[in-house]
PDB file of C-alpha atoms in Angstrom:
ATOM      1  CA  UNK A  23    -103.414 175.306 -66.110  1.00 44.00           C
ATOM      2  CA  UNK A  24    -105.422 177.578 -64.210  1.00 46.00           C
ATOM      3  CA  UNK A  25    -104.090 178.904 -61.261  1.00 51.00           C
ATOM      4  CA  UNK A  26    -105.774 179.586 -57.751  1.00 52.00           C
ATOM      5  CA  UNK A  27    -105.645 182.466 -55.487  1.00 58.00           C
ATOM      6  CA  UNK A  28    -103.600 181.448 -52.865  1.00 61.00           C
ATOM      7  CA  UNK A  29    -103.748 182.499 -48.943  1.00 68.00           C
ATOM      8  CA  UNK A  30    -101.569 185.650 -47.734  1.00 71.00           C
ATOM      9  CA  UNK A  31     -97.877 184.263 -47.691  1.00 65.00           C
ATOM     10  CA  UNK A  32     -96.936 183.026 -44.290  1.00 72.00           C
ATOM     11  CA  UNK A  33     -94.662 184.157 -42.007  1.00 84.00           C
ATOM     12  CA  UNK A  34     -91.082 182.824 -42.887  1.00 93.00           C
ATOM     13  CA  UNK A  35     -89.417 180.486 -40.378  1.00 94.00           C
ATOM     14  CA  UNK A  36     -85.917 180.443 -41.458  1.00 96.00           C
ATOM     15  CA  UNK A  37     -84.713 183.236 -44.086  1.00 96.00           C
ATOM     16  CA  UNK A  38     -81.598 182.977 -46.238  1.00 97.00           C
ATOM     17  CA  UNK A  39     -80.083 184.928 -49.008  1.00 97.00           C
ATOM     18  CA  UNK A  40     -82.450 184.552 -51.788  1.00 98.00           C
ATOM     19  CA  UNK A  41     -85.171 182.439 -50.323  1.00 98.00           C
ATOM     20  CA  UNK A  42     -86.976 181.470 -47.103  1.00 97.00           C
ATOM     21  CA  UNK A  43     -88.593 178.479 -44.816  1.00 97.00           C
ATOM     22  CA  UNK A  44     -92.104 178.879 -44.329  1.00 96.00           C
ATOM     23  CA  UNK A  45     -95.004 176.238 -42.827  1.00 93.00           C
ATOM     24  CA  UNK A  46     -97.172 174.295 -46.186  1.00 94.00           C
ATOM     25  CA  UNK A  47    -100.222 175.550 -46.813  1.00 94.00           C
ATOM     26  CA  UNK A  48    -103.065 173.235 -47.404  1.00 93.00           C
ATOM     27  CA  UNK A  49    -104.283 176.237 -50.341  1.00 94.00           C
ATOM     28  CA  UNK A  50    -100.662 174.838 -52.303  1.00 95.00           C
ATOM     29  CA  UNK A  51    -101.854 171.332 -52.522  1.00 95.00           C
ATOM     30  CA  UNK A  52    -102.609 171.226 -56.292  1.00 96.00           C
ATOM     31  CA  UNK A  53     -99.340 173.292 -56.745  1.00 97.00           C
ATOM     32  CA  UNK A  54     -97.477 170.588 -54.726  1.00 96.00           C
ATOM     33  CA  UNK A  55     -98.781 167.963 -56.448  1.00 96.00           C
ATOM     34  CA  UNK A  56     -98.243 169.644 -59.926  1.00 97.00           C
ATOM     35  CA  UNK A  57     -94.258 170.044 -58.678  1.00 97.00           C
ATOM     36  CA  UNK A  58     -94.017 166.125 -57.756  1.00 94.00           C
ATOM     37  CA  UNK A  59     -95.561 164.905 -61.041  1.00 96.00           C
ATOM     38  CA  UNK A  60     -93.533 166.636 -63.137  1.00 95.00           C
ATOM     39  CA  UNK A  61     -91.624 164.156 -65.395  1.00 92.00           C
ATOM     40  CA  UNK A  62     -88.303 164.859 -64.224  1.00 93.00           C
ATOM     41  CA  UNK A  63     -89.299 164.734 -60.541  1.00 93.00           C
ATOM     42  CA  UNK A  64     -90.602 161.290 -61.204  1.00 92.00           C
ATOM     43  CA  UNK A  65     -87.450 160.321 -62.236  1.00 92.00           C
ATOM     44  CA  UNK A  66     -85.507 161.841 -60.072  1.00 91.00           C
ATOM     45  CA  UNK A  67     -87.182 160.073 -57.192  1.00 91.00           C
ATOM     46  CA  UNK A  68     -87.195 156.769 -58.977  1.00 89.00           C
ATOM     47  CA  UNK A  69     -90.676 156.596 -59.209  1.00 88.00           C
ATOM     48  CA  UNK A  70     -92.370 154.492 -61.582  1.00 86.00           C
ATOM     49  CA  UNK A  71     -95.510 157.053 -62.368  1.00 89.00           C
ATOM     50  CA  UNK A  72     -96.388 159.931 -60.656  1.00 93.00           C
ATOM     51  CA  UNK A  73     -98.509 160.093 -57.450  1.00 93.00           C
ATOM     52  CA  UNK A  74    -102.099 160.355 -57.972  1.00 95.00           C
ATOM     53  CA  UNK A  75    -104.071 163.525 -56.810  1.00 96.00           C
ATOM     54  CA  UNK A  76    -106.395 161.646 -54.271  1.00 95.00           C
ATOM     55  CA  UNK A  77    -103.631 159.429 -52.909  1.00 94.00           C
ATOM     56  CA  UNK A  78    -101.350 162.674 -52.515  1.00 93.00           C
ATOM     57  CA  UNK A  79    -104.530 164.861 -51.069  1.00 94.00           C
ATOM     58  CA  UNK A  80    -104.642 161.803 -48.485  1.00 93.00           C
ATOM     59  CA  UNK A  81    -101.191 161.315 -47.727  1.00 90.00           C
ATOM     60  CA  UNK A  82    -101.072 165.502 -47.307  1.00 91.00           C
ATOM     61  CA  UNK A  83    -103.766 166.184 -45.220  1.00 90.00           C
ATOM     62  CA  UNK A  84    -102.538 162.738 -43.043  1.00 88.00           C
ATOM     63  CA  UNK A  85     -99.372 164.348 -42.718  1.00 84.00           C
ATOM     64  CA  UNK A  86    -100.155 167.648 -42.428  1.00 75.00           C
ATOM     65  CA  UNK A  87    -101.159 166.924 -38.752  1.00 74.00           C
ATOM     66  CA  UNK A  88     -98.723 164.551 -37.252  1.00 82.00           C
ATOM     67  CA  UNK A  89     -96.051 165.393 -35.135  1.00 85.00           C
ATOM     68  CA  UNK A  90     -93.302 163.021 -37.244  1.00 92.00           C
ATOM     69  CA  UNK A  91     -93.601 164.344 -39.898  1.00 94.00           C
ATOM     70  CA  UNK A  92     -92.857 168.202 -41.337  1.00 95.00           C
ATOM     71  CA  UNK A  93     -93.528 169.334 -44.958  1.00 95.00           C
ATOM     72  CA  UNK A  94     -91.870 173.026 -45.083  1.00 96.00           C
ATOM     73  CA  UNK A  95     -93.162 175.438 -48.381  1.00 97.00           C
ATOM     74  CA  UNK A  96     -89.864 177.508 -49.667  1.00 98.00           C
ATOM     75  CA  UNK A  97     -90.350 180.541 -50.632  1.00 97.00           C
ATOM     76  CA  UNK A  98     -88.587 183.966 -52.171  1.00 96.00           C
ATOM     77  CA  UNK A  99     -87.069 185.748 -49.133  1.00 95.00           C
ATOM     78  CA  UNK A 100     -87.886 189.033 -51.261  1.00 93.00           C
ATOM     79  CA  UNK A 101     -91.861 188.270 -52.360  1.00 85.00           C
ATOM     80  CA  UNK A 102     -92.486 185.328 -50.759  1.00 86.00           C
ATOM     81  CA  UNK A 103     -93.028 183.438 -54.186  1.00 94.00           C
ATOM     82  CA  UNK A 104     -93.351 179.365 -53.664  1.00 96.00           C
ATOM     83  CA  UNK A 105     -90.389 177.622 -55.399  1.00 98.00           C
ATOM     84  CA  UNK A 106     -90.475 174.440 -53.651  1.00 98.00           C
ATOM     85  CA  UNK A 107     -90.995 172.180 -50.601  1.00 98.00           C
ATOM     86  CA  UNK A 108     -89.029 170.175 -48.123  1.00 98.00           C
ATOM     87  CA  UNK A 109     -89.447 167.962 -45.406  1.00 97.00           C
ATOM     88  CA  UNK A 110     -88.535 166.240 -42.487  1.00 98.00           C
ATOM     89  CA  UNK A 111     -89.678 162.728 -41.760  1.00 97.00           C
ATOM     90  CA  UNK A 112     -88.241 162.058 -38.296  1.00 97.00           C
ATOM     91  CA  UNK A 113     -87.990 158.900 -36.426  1.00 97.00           C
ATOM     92  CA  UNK A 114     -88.716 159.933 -33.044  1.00 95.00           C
ATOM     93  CA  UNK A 115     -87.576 156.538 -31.454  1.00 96.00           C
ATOM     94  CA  UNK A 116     -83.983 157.250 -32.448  1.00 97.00           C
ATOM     95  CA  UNK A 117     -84.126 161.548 -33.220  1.00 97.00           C
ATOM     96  CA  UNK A 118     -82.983 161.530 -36.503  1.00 98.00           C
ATOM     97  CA  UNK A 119     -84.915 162.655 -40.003  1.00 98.00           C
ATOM     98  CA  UNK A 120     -84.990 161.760 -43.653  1.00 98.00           C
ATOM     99  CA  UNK A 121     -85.157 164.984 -45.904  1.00 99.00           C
ATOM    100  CA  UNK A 122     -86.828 165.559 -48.775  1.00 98.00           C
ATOM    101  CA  UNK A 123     -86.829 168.157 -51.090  1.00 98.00           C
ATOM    102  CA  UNK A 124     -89.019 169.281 -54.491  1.00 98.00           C
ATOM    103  CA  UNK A 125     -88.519 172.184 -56.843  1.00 98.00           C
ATOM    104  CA  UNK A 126     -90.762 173.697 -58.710  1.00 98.00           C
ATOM    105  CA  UNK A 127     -89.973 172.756 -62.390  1.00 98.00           C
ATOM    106  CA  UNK A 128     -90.001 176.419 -63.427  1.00 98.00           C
ATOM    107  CA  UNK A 129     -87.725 177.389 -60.364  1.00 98.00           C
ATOM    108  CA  UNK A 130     -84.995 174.507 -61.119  1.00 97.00           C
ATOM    109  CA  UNK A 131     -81.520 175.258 -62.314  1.00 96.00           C
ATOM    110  CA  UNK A 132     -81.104 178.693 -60.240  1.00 96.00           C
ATOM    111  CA  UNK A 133     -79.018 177.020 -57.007  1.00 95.00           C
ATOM    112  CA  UNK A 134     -82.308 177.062 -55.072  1.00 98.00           C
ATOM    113  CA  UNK A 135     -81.681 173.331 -53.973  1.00 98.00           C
ATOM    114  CA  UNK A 136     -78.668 173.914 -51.825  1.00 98.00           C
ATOM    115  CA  UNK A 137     -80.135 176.552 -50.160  1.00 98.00           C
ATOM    116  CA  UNK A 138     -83.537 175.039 -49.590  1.00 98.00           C
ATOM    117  CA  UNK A 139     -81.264 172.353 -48.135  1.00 98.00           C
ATOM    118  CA  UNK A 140     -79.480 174.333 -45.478  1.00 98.00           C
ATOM    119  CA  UNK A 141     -82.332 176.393 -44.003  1.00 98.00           C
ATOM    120  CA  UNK A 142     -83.975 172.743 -43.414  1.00 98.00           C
ATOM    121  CA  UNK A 143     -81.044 171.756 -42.109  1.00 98.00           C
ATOM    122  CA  UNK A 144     -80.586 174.950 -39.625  1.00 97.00           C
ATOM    123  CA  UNK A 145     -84.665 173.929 -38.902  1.00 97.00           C
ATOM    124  CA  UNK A 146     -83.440 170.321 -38.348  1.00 98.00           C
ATOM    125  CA  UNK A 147     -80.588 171.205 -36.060  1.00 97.00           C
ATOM    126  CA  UNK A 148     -81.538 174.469 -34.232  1.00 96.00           C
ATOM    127  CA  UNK A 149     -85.264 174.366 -33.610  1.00 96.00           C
ATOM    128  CA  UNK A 150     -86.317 170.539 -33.888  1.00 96.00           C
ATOM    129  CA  UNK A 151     -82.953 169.348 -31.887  1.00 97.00           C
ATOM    130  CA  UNK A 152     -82.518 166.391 -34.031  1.00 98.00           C
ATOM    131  CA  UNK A 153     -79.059 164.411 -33.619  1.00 98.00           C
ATOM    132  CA  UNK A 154     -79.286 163.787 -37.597  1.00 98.00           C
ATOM    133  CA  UNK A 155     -80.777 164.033 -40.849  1.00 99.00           C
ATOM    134  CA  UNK A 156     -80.214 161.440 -43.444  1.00 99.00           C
ATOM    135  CA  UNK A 157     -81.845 161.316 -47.439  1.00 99.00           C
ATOM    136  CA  UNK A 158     -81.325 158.834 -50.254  1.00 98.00           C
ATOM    137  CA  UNK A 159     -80.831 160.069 -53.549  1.00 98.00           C
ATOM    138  CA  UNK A 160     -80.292 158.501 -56.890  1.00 98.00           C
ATOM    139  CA  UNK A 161     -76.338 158.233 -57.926  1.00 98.00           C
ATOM    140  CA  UNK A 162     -77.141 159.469 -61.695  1.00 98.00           C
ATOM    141  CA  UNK A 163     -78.823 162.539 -60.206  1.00 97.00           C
ATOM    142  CA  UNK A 164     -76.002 164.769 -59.766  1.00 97.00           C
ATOM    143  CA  UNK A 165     -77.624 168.118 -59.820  1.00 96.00           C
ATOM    144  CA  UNK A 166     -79.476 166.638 -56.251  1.00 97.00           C
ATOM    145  CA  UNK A 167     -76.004 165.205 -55.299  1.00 98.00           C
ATOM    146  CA  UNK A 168     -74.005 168.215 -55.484  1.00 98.00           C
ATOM    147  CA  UNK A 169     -76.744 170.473 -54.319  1.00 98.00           C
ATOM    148  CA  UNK A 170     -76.984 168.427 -50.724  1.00 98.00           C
ATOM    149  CA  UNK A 171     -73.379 167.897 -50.301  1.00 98.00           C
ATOM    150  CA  UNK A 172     -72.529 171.747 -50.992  1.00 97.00           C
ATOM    151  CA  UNK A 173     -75.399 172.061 -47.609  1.00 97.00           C
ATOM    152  CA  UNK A 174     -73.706 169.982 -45.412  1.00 97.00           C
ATOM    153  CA  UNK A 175     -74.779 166.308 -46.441  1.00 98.00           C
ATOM    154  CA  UNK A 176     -71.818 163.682 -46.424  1.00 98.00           C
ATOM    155  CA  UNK A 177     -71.799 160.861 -47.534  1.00 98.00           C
ATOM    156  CA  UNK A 178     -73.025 157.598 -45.379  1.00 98.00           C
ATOM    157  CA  UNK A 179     -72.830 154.749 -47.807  1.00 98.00           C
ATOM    158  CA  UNK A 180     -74.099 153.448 -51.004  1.00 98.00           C
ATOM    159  CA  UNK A 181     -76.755 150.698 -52.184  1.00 98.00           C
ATOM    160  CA  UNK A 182     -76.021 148.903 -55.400  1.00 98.00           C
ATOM    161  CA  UNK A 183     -78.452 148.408 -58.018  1.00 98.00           C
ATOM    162  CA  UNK A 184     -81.367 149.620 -55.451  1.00 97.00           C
ATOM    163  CA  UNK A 185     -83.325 152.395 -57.773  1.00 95.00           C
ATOM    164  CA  UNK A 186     -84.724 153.098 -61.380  1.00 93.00           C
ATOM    165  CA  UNK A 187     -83.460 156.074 -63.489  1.00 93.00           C
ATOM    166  CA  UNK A 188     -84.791 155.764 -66.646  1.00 91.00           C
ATOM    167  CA  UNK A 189     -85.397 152.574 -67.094  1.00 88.00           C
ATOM    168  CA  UNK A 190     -82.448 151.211 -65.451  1.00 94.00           C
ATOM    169  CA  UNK A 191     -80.984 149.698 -62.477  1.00 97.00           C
ATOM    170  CA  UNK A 192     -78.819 152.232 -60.788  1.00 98.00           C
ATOM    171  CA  UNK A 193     -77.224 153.029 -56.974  1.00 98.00           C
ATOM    172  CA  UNK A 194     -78.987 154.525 -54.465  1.00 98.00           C
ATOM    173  CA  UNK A 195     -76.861 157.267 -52.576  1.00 99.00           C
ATOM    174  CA  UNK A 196     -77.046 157.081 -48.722  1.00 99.00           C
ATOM    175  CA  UNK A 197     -75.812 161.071 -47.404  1.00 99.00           C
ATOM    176  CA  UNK A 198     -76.552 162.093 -43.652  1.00 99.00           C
ATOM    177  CA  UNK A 199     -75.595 165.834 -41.925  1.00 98.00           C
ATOM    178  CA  UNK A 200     -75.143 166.407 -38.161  1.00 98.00           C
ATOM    179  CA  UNK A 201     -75.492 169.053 -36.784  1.00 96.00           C
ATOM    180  CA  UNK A 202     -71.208 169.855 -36.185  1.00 95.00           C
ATOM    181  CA  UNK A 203     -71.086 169.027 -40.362  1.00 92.00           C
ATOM    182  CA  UNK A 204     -72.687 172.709 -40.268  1.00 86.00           C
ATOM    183  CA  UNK A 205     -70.647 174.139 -37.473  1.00 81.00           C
ATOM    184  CA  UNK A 206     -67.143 172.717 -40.444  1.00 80.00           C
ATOM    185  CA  UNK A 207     -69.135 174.318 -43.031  1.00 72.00           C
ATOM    186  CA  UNK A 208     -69.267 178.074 -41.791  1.00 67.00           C
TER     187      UNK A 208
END
């Protein structure tokens, strides 16, 4: 796959040891959209097939502009490389947020996830003002699992038999962070 040149790196909004918190870039779509139809992303969403390009250029550029909703691009804090994005879907009738996070395939297995995690999560907390942050995640998945509970997630409850992984019928994980689960962590 060909690659395209990609605007100057933006200025980072949150920076942590090895990587930073910058706004998406609407340049990064294809590379977003390559990251979240990667197999194992797929699956690790519980996703039947992959997103299609025009439905994800749609639901992007929709997104992009509203005010609930907050895709973040993370980045190297040393060369501003992507590696991944997050978000923050927040409900603004009750101030809270569902997270979301993708790593690049290629960028995977390096602890990026946790990290990713908590520089959202200082976002969520410091900046945005939210009261909480909540995500589900797939109970087979324990590379996600471990990675949000070693940012400050907890965990909020359970639904049986409520996702796909691979074919079969599995729990859905239910983990949630306020902002004094941060203040414990430090």
């Amino acid at each position: 796959m060909t690659t395209t040149p990609h605007s100057p790196a933006p200025l980072p909004l949150r920076v942590g040891e090895r990587l930073a918190l910058a706004p998406a870039r609407e340049d990064m779509m294809q590379e977003y959209h390559r990251w979240e139809t990667d197999p194992a992303t797929v699956v690790g969403f519980g996703a039947r097939w992959p997103v299609s390009w025009d439905v994800f250029r749609a639901r992007f550029l929709s997104s992009h502009t509203s005010a609930h909703y907050q895709l973040f691009e993370v980045v190297t804090a040393d060369g501003a490389e992507p590696v991944g994005t997050t978000a923050l879907n927040v409900d603004q009738a009750v101030n809270t947020a569902e997270f979301t996070l993708v790593i690049a395939p290629e960028h995977r297995g390096r602890g990026y996830a946790a990290e990713a995690t908590g520089l959202t999560l200082d976002w969520a907390f410091a900046i945005a003002s939210l009261s909480a942050v909540w995500l589900e995640v797939l109970a087979p998945h324990t590379a996600a699992v471990n990675a949000y509970l070693k940012a400050g997630f907890r965990p909020a409850g359970r639904l049986r038999s409520a996702g796909l992984w691979q074919g079969r019928r599995v729990d859905k994980l239910l983990l949630d962070c306020v902002a004094d689960d941060l203040a414990e962590k430090r």
